[in-house]
Every structure is written in structure tokens, then in C-alpha cells.
Amino acid sequence: MHLSTPLVLQSGARIANRIAKAAMEESLARQPGQLPGPEIEELYASWARGGSGLIITGNVMIDRRALTSPGTIVLDAETDLAPFRRWAAAAGSEGGQVWMQINHPGRQVRSDLPGIAWAPSDIGVSLGKHTSVFARPTAMTEADIQATIGRFATTARLAEESGFHGVQIHAAHGYLLSQYLSPLVNHRTDQWGGSLENRSRMLVEVVRAVRAAVSPGFTVSIKINTADFQRGGFDVDEVEQVLASVADLGVDLVELSGGSMESAATMGRTADDRKLDREAYFLEIAQRLVASAPMPLMLTGGIGRRSSAEKVLTSGFAMVGLATALALHPDLPARWAEGDDIEVAALRLNWRDKDIASAGVLAVVRAHMSRISRGLPPRARTSAYLALIRDTLRNRGLTRNYGRWLSQNPAPEVTMPLSG
């Protein structure tokens, strides 16, 4: 198997090669309305030209009241679909597959954002001296749970109507569905907590509702952690069981990643002191899932060399996900296909405060994407310090604009009844 080998999924989707542009939050929403605009179209047209067989968008929020950041895009029942149709067309302009990642942040909502912060239980994000950055969550009621399942289904249906070829349900990185899976965050004693069967019920019901809301030829995928990398958290043994539980629900591909806000494994560090490889961070721990998984697997995390990507494939994974490497070199897959062995080293900051360092890395990645979105090449020597300051100042204005819009445009009600 080579990086250039096509892949055909159960849905019938044909992916031209084994390289996926994995999700990265662009923070480029147009306001008012939290909509994709010309900047998003330019960014995704660049990635389309870059040669990835599959493009997965940054996370799109299913509920306008709950954002991962004030620059995040929202798609719900009252959203104008025209900008999304243009986005899908730009991302698919070279004939590749385009999937929308759909997400609810749960408790990982900043405390300065209006709206809601929900979680399975009222347990907040713990970041030491930075804990106050995130809102204290409210434990979800049964009605909240059912409405959220319905919102996932609505956003998936609207993604299909807008011209996307599939969705990726985000159940990783400490967001809402990941919170339900985690025994550290989910302390519920009803059907949504306790045993793994109960903790995975939210994900199972979301998958079931999404699959029912879209056509058979529309691809449904999941992104899930190989582990939370926290002592006592969701781990690879449980991942194996969850994959088996969704096997018959029409899941076409599963992307494996790891970590959360409390354990930034996607930055190459963990809260439980487990050592990760310098590249392909999750390869060793995820490899045991290859033999048992009932669907094709994709591995993402710290991959920036062609040899590393090829190693992932020879280890039995169906797809390789590239993220930050494509923010710096959007044409990396095409260059590899032409025989160019260009390497992209993972960005690391040796700052004393590791949480601020993680934020600095993300700010640099967003700075690269912002330049591409304006038709400019990424700047390799971008100051993380300045990028973080610019991000902070920009987010203040975006937060004010979002608050005004949300106060004038409350979230639509969910009318479709769904049972748990």
C-alpha cells in the first residue's frame, strides 16, 4: 500500500489517496452569524490544490450557544446555507472528498464567552492557575441530552444539503462526547454514566441519529482519542470496546488522536507522564486497535515526514492525517507525490508555562492559516509571542460581536424527538 493508493469506504466514497487534511480550528468565522466567508474559501481552495485526498474542516459548532472560540463557525437549523455551499465547493474544487467536522465543546468553553457550558457532570476543566479561563459547567438534563443529539443530526443533514460529502463526529480532545466517555468527567448515575456501555451511549445515539438523518451514500466518521492520557481516564482498552459498539451503525472511518485541554497530547505532552514519540505521537498505543477495529482507521498527530506517513500505512492504518504540517505547507501531499522529501518538524515551544506554550503553538498555526486565507504564503519564522498577543486582542473583539449577535438571535429549538 502506498500514499497514492485510493481508498473506497463502505458508504461508496472514493478517496483518491491515503492523505487527509485533518481538522484544525480556523477561527475565521464571519460575523455576524458565525459563518464561513471568502477567507475560508481561499484557505480550503489552497488545501484542495495541495493534493490531500480527503479534507476535513475545522470543528463546526452544532449549537450557537456553545463555541470553542469566538471565531468558530456555527451550522444550525436557522443558518443560511449559501456560505456553506461556497465553502464545500471551494474545498472540493479539485475533486477530493470534503467532510465537515461537527462538534459541541461541552465544558471546554471559555469563561468570557456568553452562552452555555454543559458537561455530563458539573466538573470543570482543571488547569491549575489557568482553571478560571474555562467556564464552570452545568450538568446536562435529559432534555439537554436529547436536544444535543438532535442538533448533531440537524447539522449533519444541513452539511449534506450544502454539498459536503460526509461528516466527522468529534468525540476526542476533551469536547462534549469525549467528556461522556471519560470516567474522570462523567460521574452520572443514570443511563448516561457509570459503565462503559452507559458512558458511550451519548456517542452511540449521536451516531445513530446522524446516520438516520443523512443518505446512505453520505459518509459518517468519528474522531476519538486513543487515550485521554490522564490517570484513570478513557484509555485504549475502552476505545476497542467503543469501536465494536458502533460497528453496525454505519461508521465508515474512525480517526484516532489523543488528549484534551488538561493533557495536551496533540502537542506531544501528557498529564500522566506517558512518553509519546517525537513523530506520529499515537502510533504505538493505537497500533493494537488495527487488528480488532471493524472499520478503517486513520491516525493523526505529529506527522510531518513522508517516511513517517508511510510507516503509519505499513502499520495497518488506512489513512494518514496531517494537520499543522499543512498549515505551513498546504501543498505537502502534492510535493511528496512528486518525490520531494520535504520534512515539517513539529512546532514546540520551550516556555516554562506549558499551557501558555500550547496556546502559543495554536496561535502560530492560526497565523499561518490566516495568511493562506488572504492569498499569502505562510511565514515560517512567525513569533509565537506576537501571534498569541494578536490572537488575544482579536478574540476580545470577536467575543463582543458574538455576544451581541447571540442576544439578538437565540438558538432555534430542536423539534425532532429522539430516544436515548
Short mmCIF file of C-alpha atoms in Angstrom, two decimals:
data_model
loop_
_atom_site.label_atom_id
_atom_site.label_comp_id
_atom_site.label_asym_id
_atom_site.label_seq_id
_atom_site.Cartn_x
_atom_site.Cartn_y
_atom_site.Cartn_z
CA MET A 1 0.00 0.00 0.00
CA HIS A 2 1.30 3.47 -0.92
CA LEU A 3 0.26 7.00 -0.02
CA SER A 4 -1.11 7.31 -3.56
CA THR A 5 -3.36 4.23 -3.29
CA PRO A 6 -7.10 5.08 -3.46
CA LEU A 7 -9.45 4.01 -0.67
CA VAL A 8 -13.13 3.09 -1.10
CA LEU A 9 -15.30 3.27 2.02
CA GLN A 10 -18.46 1.41 2.98
CA SER A 11 -20.53 4.47 2.00
CA GLY A 12 -19.16 4.17 -1.52
CA ALA A 13 -16.97 7.24 -1.16
CA ARG A 14 -13.70 7.01 -3.09
CA ILE A 15 -10.72 8.83 -1.59
CA ALA A 16 -8.02 9.40 -4.21
CA ASN A 17 -5.07 8.85 -1.87
CA ARG A 18 -4.30 7.98 1.74
CA ILE A 19 -3.54 11.51 2.97
CA ALA A 20 -6.17 13.51 4.82
CA LYS A 21 -6.03 17.13 5.82
CA ALA A 22 -7.11 16.66 9.45
CA ALA A 23 -9.27 19.19 11.29
CA MET A 24 -7.78 22.42 12.57
CA GLU A 25 -9.87 25.22 14.05
CA GLU A 26 -9.50 28.10 11.61
CA SER A 27 -11.01 30.86 13.82
CA LEU A 28 -12.07 32.67 10.64
CA ALA A 29 -15.85 32.90 11.05
CA ARG A 30 -17.50 35.94 9.51
CA GLN A 31 -19.62 37.98 11.93
CA PRO A 32 -22.47 38.44 12.48
CA GLY A 33 -23.71 34.89 12.18
CA GLN A 34 -20.52 32.83 12.73
CA LEU A 35 -20.45 31.97 9.01
CA PRO A 36 -17.77 30.85 6.56
CA GLY A 37 -16.66 33.65 4.25
CA PRO A 38 -14.21 34.31 1.39
CA GLU A 39 -11.24 33.73 3.70
CA ILE A 40 -12.38 30.19 4.44
CA GLU A 41 -12.99 29.58 0.74
CA GLU A 42 -9.46 30.74 -0.16
CA LEU A 43 -7.89 28.63 2.60
CA TYR A 44 -9.71 25.47 1.57
CA ALA A 45 -9.14 26.01 -2.15
CA SER A 46 -5.42 26.12 -1.31
CA TRP A 47 -5.64 22.81 0.53
CA ALA A 48 -7.65 21.34 -2.35
CA ARG A 49 -4.84 22.27 -4.75
CA GLY A 50 -2.35 20.80 -2.29
CA GLY A 51 -3.23 17.20 -3.08
CA SER A 52 -4.94 15.77 0.01
CA GLY A 53 -7.39 13.04 -0.97
CA LEU A 54 -9.63 13.97 1.95
CA ILE A 55 -10.20 17.37 3.53
CA ILE A 56 -11.82 17.55 6.97
CA THR A 57 -12.92 21.00 8.10
CA GLY A 58 -12.18 22.58 11.43
CA ASN A 59 -14.87 21.91 14.00
CA VAL A 60 -18.26 23.41 13.19
CA MET A 61 -20.50 24.05 16.19
CA ILE A 62 -23.90 22.36 16.35
CA ASP A 63 -25.25 24.84 18.94
CA ARG A 64 -24.75 28.59 18.56
CA ARG A 65 -24.74 28.97 22.35
CA ALA A 66 -21.60 26.85 22.80
CA LEU A 67 -18.41 27.74 20.93
CA THR A 68 -14.83 26.52 21.25
CA SER A 69 -13.72 30.09 20.42
CA PRO A 70 -15.42 33.32 19.30
CA GLY A 71 -14.16 32.77 15.75
CA THR A 72 -15.77 29.36 15.34
CA ILE A 73 -18.31 28.60 12.61
CA VAL A 74 -21.87 27.54 13.53
CA LEU A 75 -24.34 25.48 11.48
CA ASP A 76 -27.82 25.03 12.90
CA ALA A 77 -31.44 24.95 11.77
CA GLU A 78 -31.62 28.71 11.13
CA THR A 79 -28.29 29.14 9.36
CA ASP A 80 -28.09 30.47 5.80
CA LEU A 81 -26.67 27.58 3.76
CA ALA A 82 -25.34 29.67 0.86
CA PRO A 83 -21.93 30.37 2.50
CA PHE A 84 -21.59 26.67 3.34
CA ARG A 85 -22.29 25.69 -0.26
CA ARG A 86 -19.48 28.01 -1.38
CA TRP A 87 -17.19 26.52 1.28
CA ALA A 88 -17.91 22.95 0.16
CA ALA A 89 -17.39 23.92 -3.49
CA ALA A 90 -14.03 25.56 -2.76
CA ALA A 91 -12.78 22.64 -0.67
CA GLY A 92 -13.90 20.14 -3.31
CA SER A 93 -12.73 22.16 -6.30
CA GLU A 94 -10.06 19.60 -7.23
CA GLY A 95 -12.41 16.62 -6.91
CA GLY A 96 -11.43 15.46 -3.42
CA GLN A 97 -13.66 14.33 -0.58
CA VAL A 98 -14.75 17.06 1.84
CA TRP A 99 -16.12 16.24 5.29
CA MET A 100 -17.39 18.65 7.90
CA GLN A 101 -16.27 18.03 11.46
CA ILE A 102 -19.23 18.64 13.78
CA ASN A 103 -18.76 19.32 17.46
CA HIS A 104 -20.10 20.54 20.80
CA PRO A 105 -17.43 21.83 23.22
CA GLY A 106 -19.26 20.83 26.39
CA ARG A 107 -17.29 22.19 29.33
CA GLN A 108 -14.38 23.41 27.18
CA VAL A 109 -15.97 26.85 26.74
CA ARG A 110 -14.08 29.97 27.74
CA SER A 111 -15.48 31.79 30.76
CA ASP A 112 -15.56 35.12 28.88
CA LEU A 113 -17.90 33.74 26.19
CA PRO A 114 -21.67 34.16 26.54
CA GLY A 115 -23.90 31.14 26.10
CA ILE A 116 -23.73 27.79 27.84
CA ALA A 117 -21.13 25.40 29.22
CA TRP A 118 -22.53 21.91 29.60
CA ALA A 119 -20.99 18.63 30.71
CA PRO A 120 -22.16 15.19 31.85
CA SER A 121 -21.45 16.32 35.43
CA ASP A 122 -20.64 19.71 36.96
CA ILE A 123 -16.89 19.11 36.88
CA GLY A 124 -14.85 21.93 35.36
CA VAL A 125 -11.63 21.89 33.37
CA SER A 126 -8.64 21.75 35.73
CA LEU A 127 -5.65 23.77 34.50
CA GLY A 128 -4.06 24.87 37.75
CA LYS A 129 -3.63 28.65 37.78
CA HIS A 130 -5.39 28.84 34.39
CA THR A 131 -8.54 27.00 35.51
CA SER A 132 -10.59 30.22 35.50
CA VAL A 133 -10.08 30.51 31.73
CA PHE A 134 -12.90 27.98 31.31
CA ALA A 135 -16.49 28.32 32.50
CA ARG A 136 -17.84 26.15 35.29
CA PRO A 137 -20.17 23.69 33.52
CA THR A 138 -23.74 22.75 34.33
CA ALA A 139 -24.65 19.05 34.39
CA MET A 140 -26.93 18.27 31.44
CA THR A 141 -30.53 17.29 31.96
CA GLU A 142 -32.22 14.52 29.99
CA ALA A 143 -33.85 17.21 27.83
CA ASP A 144 -30.44 18.82 27.19
CA ILE A 145 -29.04 15.45 26.12
CA GLN A 146 -31.88 14.69 23.73
CA ALA A 147 -31.75 18.19 22.22
CA THR A 148 -28.00 17.89 21.68
CA ILE A 149 -28.38 14.56 19.91
CA GLY A 150 -30.95 16.24 17.68
CA ARG A 151 -28.62 19.15 16.98
CA PHE A 152 -25.84 16.81 15.83
CA ALA A 153 -28.31 15.19 13.42
CA THR A 154 -29.56 18.55 12.15
CA THR A 155 -26.05 19.85 11.45
CA ALA A 156 -25.13 16.63 9.62
CA ARG A 157 -28.26 16.88 7.45
CA LEU A 158 -27.51 20.51 6.62
CA ALA A 159 -23.89 19.65 5.80
CA GLU A 160 -25.15 17.16 3.22
CA GLU A 161 -27.60 19.73 1.82
CA SER A 162 -24.69 22.17 1.49
CA GLY A 163 -22.64 19.81 -0.67
CA PHE A 164 -20.24 18.23 1.81
CA HIS A 165 -19.54 14.54 1.19
CA GLY A 166 -19.53 13.49 4.83
CA VAL A 167 -19.25 14.50 8.47
CA GLN A 168 -16.81 13.66 11.20
CA ILE A 169 -18.37 13.46 14.67
CA HIS A 170 -15.83 14.89 17.13
CA ALA A 171 -15.57 12.61 20.16
CA ALA A 172 -11.95 13.43 21.04
CA HIS A 173 -9.79 16.12 22.68
CA GLY A 174 -11.97 16.59 25.75
CA TYR A 175 -15.04 18.01 23.97
CA LEU A 176 -18.58 17.02 24.93
CA LEU A 177 -18.79 13.49 23.51
CA SER A 178 -15.30 12.78 24.84
CA GLN A 179 -16.44 14.04 28.25
CA TYR A 180 -19.23 11.47 28.31
CA LEU A 181 -16.68 8.73 27.57
CA SER A 182 -14.34 9.82 30.37
CA PRO A 183 -14.81 8.34 33.85
CA LEU A 184 -12.97 11.39 35.22
CA VAL A 185 -15.58 13.82 33.88
CA ASN A 186 -18.72 11.69 33.70
CA HIS A 187 -19.94 10.92 37.22
CA ARG A 188 -23.57 10.37 36.25
CA THR A 189 -25.58 7.57 37.84
CA ASP A 190 -28.28 7.33 35.17
CA GLN A 191 -28.22 5.60 31.75
CA TRP A 192 -25.62 8.13 30.51
CA GLY A 193 -22.89 7.35 33.07
CA GLY A 194 -21.18 4.66 35.11
CA SER A 195 -20.38 1.61 32.99
CA LEU A 196 -18.62 1.98 29.64
CA GLU A 197 -21.85 0.98 27.92
CA ASN A 198 -23.58 3.92 29.59
CA ARG A 199 -20.70 6.37 29.11
CA SER A 200 -20.57 5.54 25.39
CA ARG A 201 -24.36 5.80 24.99
CA MET A 202 -24.20 9.51 24.07
CA LEU A 203 -21.79 8.82 21.20
CA VAL A 204 -23.78 5.79 20.06
CA GLU A 205 -27.04 7.76 20.00
CA VAL A 206 -25.41 10.66 18.15
CA VAL A 207 -24.04 8.28 15.51
CA ARG A 208 -27.43 6.59 15.21
CA ALA A 209 -29.24 9.93 14.81
CA VAL A 210 -26.72 11.31 12.31
CA ARG A 211 -26.82 8.16 10.19
CA ALA A 212 -30.64 8.31 10.13
CA ALA A 213 -30.60 11.99 9.10
CA VAL A 214 -28.38 11.60 6.02
CA SER A 215 -28.41 9.49 2.87
CA PRO A 216 -26.71 6.05 2.68
CA GLY A 217 -24.03 7.44 0.36
CA PHE A 218 -23.10 10.23 2.77
CA THR A 219 -20.02 9.34 4.81
CA VAL A 220 -20.18 9.28 8.62
CA SER A 221 -16.92 9.14 10.55
CA ILE A 222 -15.80 9.56 14.15
CA LYS A 223 -12.76 11.15 15.74
CA ILE A 224 -11.91 9.54 19.07
CA ASN A 225 -8.99 9.51 21.49
CA THR A 226 -6.68 6.53 21.70
CA ALA A 227 -6.45 7.69 25.32
CA ASP A 228 -7.07 10.81 27.39
CA PHE A 229 -3.52 10.49 28.80
CA GLN A 230 -4.77 11.18 32.31
CA ARG A 231 -4.54 8.70 35.17
CA GLY A 232 -7.88 6.91 35.45
CA GLY A 233 -9.18 8.37 32.19
CA PHE A 234 -10.58 6.87 29.00
CA ASP A 235 -7.95 4.50 27.60
CA VAL A 236 -7.20 2.22 24.68
CA ASP A 237 -8.91 -0.84 26.21
CA GLU A 238 -12.18 1.08 26.29
CA VAL A 239 -11.64 2.53 22.81
CA GLU A 240 -11.56 -1.01 21.46
CA GLN A 241 -14.96 -1.74 23.00
CA VAL A 242 -16.48 1.54 21.80
CA LEU A 243 -15.41 0.87 18.21
CA ALA A 244 -17.09 -2.53 18.41
CA SER A 245 -20.28 -0.90 19.72
CA VAL A 246 -20.60 1.46 16.73
CA ALA A 247 -19.55 -1.12 14.14
CA ASP A 248 -23.08 -1.83 12.94
CA LEU A 249 -24.25 1.80 12.92
CA GLY A 250 -22.79 2.81 9.58
CA VAL A 251 -19.49 4.37 10.66
CA ASP A 252 -17.23 4.46 7.61
CA LEU A 253 -13.92 5.59 9.13
CA VAL A 254 -12.51 6.34 12.58
CA GLU A 255 -9.74 8.85 13.19
CA LEU A 256 -7.55 8.22 16.23
CA SER A 257 -5.97 11.05 18.19
CA GLY A 258 -5.49 11.79 21.88
CA GLY A 259 -5.56 14.21 24.79
CA SER A 260 -7.64 17.20 25.90
CA MET A 261 -7.21 20.70 27.30
CA GLU A 262 -5.99 19.10 30.53
CA SER A 263 -3.49 16.83 28.75
CA ALA A 264 -2.23 18.33 25.50
CA ALA A 265 -1.14 15.09 23.87
CA THR A 266 -1.59 16.61 20.42
CA MET A 267 1.31 18.88 21.40
CA GLY A 268 3.41 15.85 22.32
CA ARG A 269 2.95 16.05 26.11
CA THR A 270 0.68 14.20 28.53
CA ALA A 271 -0.74 14.67 32.02
CA ASP A 272 0.02 11.09 33.07
CA ASP A 273 3.72 11.27 32.13
CA ARG A 274 3.44 8.69 29.36
CA LYS A 275 6.11 9.20 26.74
CA LEU A 276 4.99 9.89 23.18
CA ASP A 277 7.10 9.52 20.06
CA ARG A 278 8.57 12.68 18.58
CA GLU A 279 6.51 11.97 15.45
CA ALA A 280 3.27 10.07 14.87
CA TYR A 281 2.58 10.56 18.57
CA PHE A 282 -0.13 7.94 18.93
CA LEU A 283 1.18 5.21 16.61
CA GLU A 284 2.46 2.84 19.28
CA ILE A 285 -0.61 2.97 21.50
CA ALA A 286 -3.07 2.93 18.57
CA GLN A 287 -1.46 0.04 16.73
CA ARG A 288 -3.20 -2.57 18.87
CA LEU A 289 -6.56 -1.30 17.56
CA VAL A 290 -5.73 -2.09 13.93
CA ALA A 291 -6.35 -5.83 14.23
CA SER A 292 -9.63 -5.54 16.14
CA ALA A 293 -11.27 -2.44 14.62
CA PRO A 294 -14.25 -3.34 12.41
CA MET A 295 -13.79 -0.25 10.21
CA PRO A 296 -10.82 1.52 8.54
CA LEU A 297 -8.70 3.64 10.87
CA MET A 298 -6.92 6.94 10.32
CA LEU A 299 -4.05 8.14 12.52
CA THR A 300 -3.28 11.81 13.17
CA GLY A 301 -0.77 13.59 15.36
CA GLY A 302 2.73 14.95 14.77
CA ILE A 303 3.27 13.58 11.26
CA GLY A 304 5.48 15.76 9.06
CA ARG A 305 7.71 13.39 7.10
CA ARG A 306 6.81 11.13 4.22
CA SER A 307 8.65 8.23 5.88
CA SER A 308 6.50 8.65 9.00
CA ALA A 309 3.32 8.74 6.92
CA GLU A 310 4.37 5.58 5.11
CA LYS A 311 5.14 3.90 8.44
CA VAL A 312 1.58 4.62 9.58
CA LEU A 313 0.21 2.87 6.48
CA THR A 314 2.52 -0.13 6.78
CA SER A 315 1.35 -0.45 10.40
CA GLY A 316 -2.14 -1.20 9.09
CA PHE A 317 -3.87 2.18 9.15
CA ALA A 318 -5.99 3.08 6.14
CA MET A 319 -5.37 6.83 6.22
CA VAL A 320 -2.78 9.31 7.49
CA GLY A 321 -3.95 12.64 8.89
CA LEU A 322 -1.81 15.76 8.53
CA ALA A 323 -2.72 18.94 10.38
CA THR A 324 -0.15 21.56 11.41
CA ALA A 325 2.21 20.43 8.64
CA LEU A 326 -0.43 21.55 6.12
CA ALA A 327 -0.79 24.93 7.79
CA LEU A 328 2.85 25.61 6.92
CA HIS A 329 2.97 23.70 3.62
CA PRO A 330 -0.57 23.33 2.19
CA ASP A 331 0.86 21.57 -0.88
CA LEU A 332 2.80 18.96 1.11
CA PRO A 333 0.89 15.91 -0.26
CA ALA A 334 1.44 17.03 -3.85
CA ARG A 335 5.14 17.61 -3.19
CA TRP A 336 5.51 14.17 -1.63
CA ALA A 337 3.74 12.66 -4.64
CA GLU A 338 6.29 14.36 -6.91
CA GLY A 339 9.17 12.81 -4.97
CA ASP A 340 10.06 15.83 -2.83
CA ASP A 341 11.06 14.58 0.63
CA ILE A 342 10.39 17.88 2.35
CA GLU A 343 10.05 17.47 6.13
CA VAL A 344 7.97 19.57 8.51
CA ALA A 345 9.12 19.44 12.11
CA ALA A 346 6.50 19.62 14.85
CA LEU A 347 6.36 23.08 16.39
CA ARG A 348 7.35 23.09 20.05
CA LEU A 349 7.87 25.99 22.44
CA ASN A 350 10.15 25.58 25.45
CA TRP A 351 8.23 28.05 27.58
CA ARG A 352 8.06 27.46 31.31
CA ASP A 353 4.26 27.59 31.37
CA LYS A 354 3.24 24.56 29.31
CA ASP A 355 -0.41 25.62 28.98
CA ILE A 356 0.62 29.01 27.58
CA ALA A 357 3.11 27.22 25.32
CA SER A 358 0.30 25.07 23.90
CA ALA A 359 -1.74 28.22 23.27
CA GLY A 360 1.28 29.76 21.56
CA VAL A 361 1.65 26.82 19.20
CA LEU A 362 -2.02 27.05 18.23
CA ALA A 363 -1.68 30.81 17.70
CA VAL A 364 1.19 30.24 15.26
CA VAL A 365 -0.84 27.65 13.35
CA ARG A 366 -3.78 30.07 13.14
CA ALA A 367 -1.41 32.80 11.92
CA HIS A 368 -0.30 30.51 9.08
CA MET A 369 -3.91 29.74 8.14
CA SER A 370 -4.81 33.43 8.28
CA ARG A 371 -2.08 34.27 5.78
CA ILE A 372 -3.16 31.48 3.41
CA SER A 373 -6.76 32.70 3.67
CA ARG A 374 -5.60 36.11 2.39
CA GLY A 375 -3.68 34.63 -0.52
CA LEU A 376 -0.30 34.97 1.19
CA PRO A 377 2.28 32.24 1.85
CA PRO A 378 2.75 31.10 5.46
CA ARG A 379 5.67 32.74 7.23
CA ALA A 380 7.97 30.07 8.67
CA ARG A 381 9.55 32.41 11.22
CA THR A 382 6.37 33.51 12.95
CA SER A 383 6.80 34.78 16.50
CA ALA A 384 4.64 32.70 18.83
CA TYR A 385 4.66 35.54 21.36
CA LEU A 386 3.32 38.09 18.87
CA ALA A 387 0.86 35.58 17.39
CA LEU A 388 -0.55 34.91 20.86
CA ILE A 389 -0.94 38.63 21.59
CA ARG A 390 -2.69 39.20 18.26
CA ASP A 391 -4.97 36.22 18.94
CA THR A 392 -5.88 37.55 22.38
CA LEU A 393 -6.70 41.05 21.14
CA ARG A 394 -8.64 39.77 18.15
CA ASN A 395 -10.67 37.39 20.30
CA ARG A 396 -11.83 40.26 22.52
CA GLY A 397 -13.50 41.95 19.56
CA LEU A 398 -14.91 38.70 18.24
CA THR A 399 -16.34 37.90 21.67
CA ARG A 400 -18.15 41.25 21.86
CA ASN A 401 -19.58 40.79 18.35
CA TYR A 402 -20.64 37.22 19.10
CA GLY A 403 -22.37 38.29 22.32
CA ARG A 404 -24.40 40.95 20.51
CA TRP A 405 -25.41 38.53 17.76
CA LEU A 406 -26.37 35.75 20.19
CA SER A 407 -28.50 38.09 22.30
CA GLN A 408 -30.47 39.08 19.18
CA ASN A 409 -30.56 35.60 17.60
CA PRO A 410 -31.31 32.91 20.20
CA ALA A 411 -30.71 29.27 19.36
CA PRO A 412 -33.52 27.54 17.46
CA GLU A 413 -35.50 24.88 19.26
CA VAL A 414 -34.92 21.24 18.36
CA THR A 415 -38.21 19.69 17.27
CA MET A 416 -37.16 16.17 16.29
CA PRO A 417 -37.80 13.77 19.21
CA LEU A 418 -35.05 11.26 19.80
CA SER A 419 -34.91 8.49 22.38
CA GLY A 420 -31.80 7.53 24.31
#
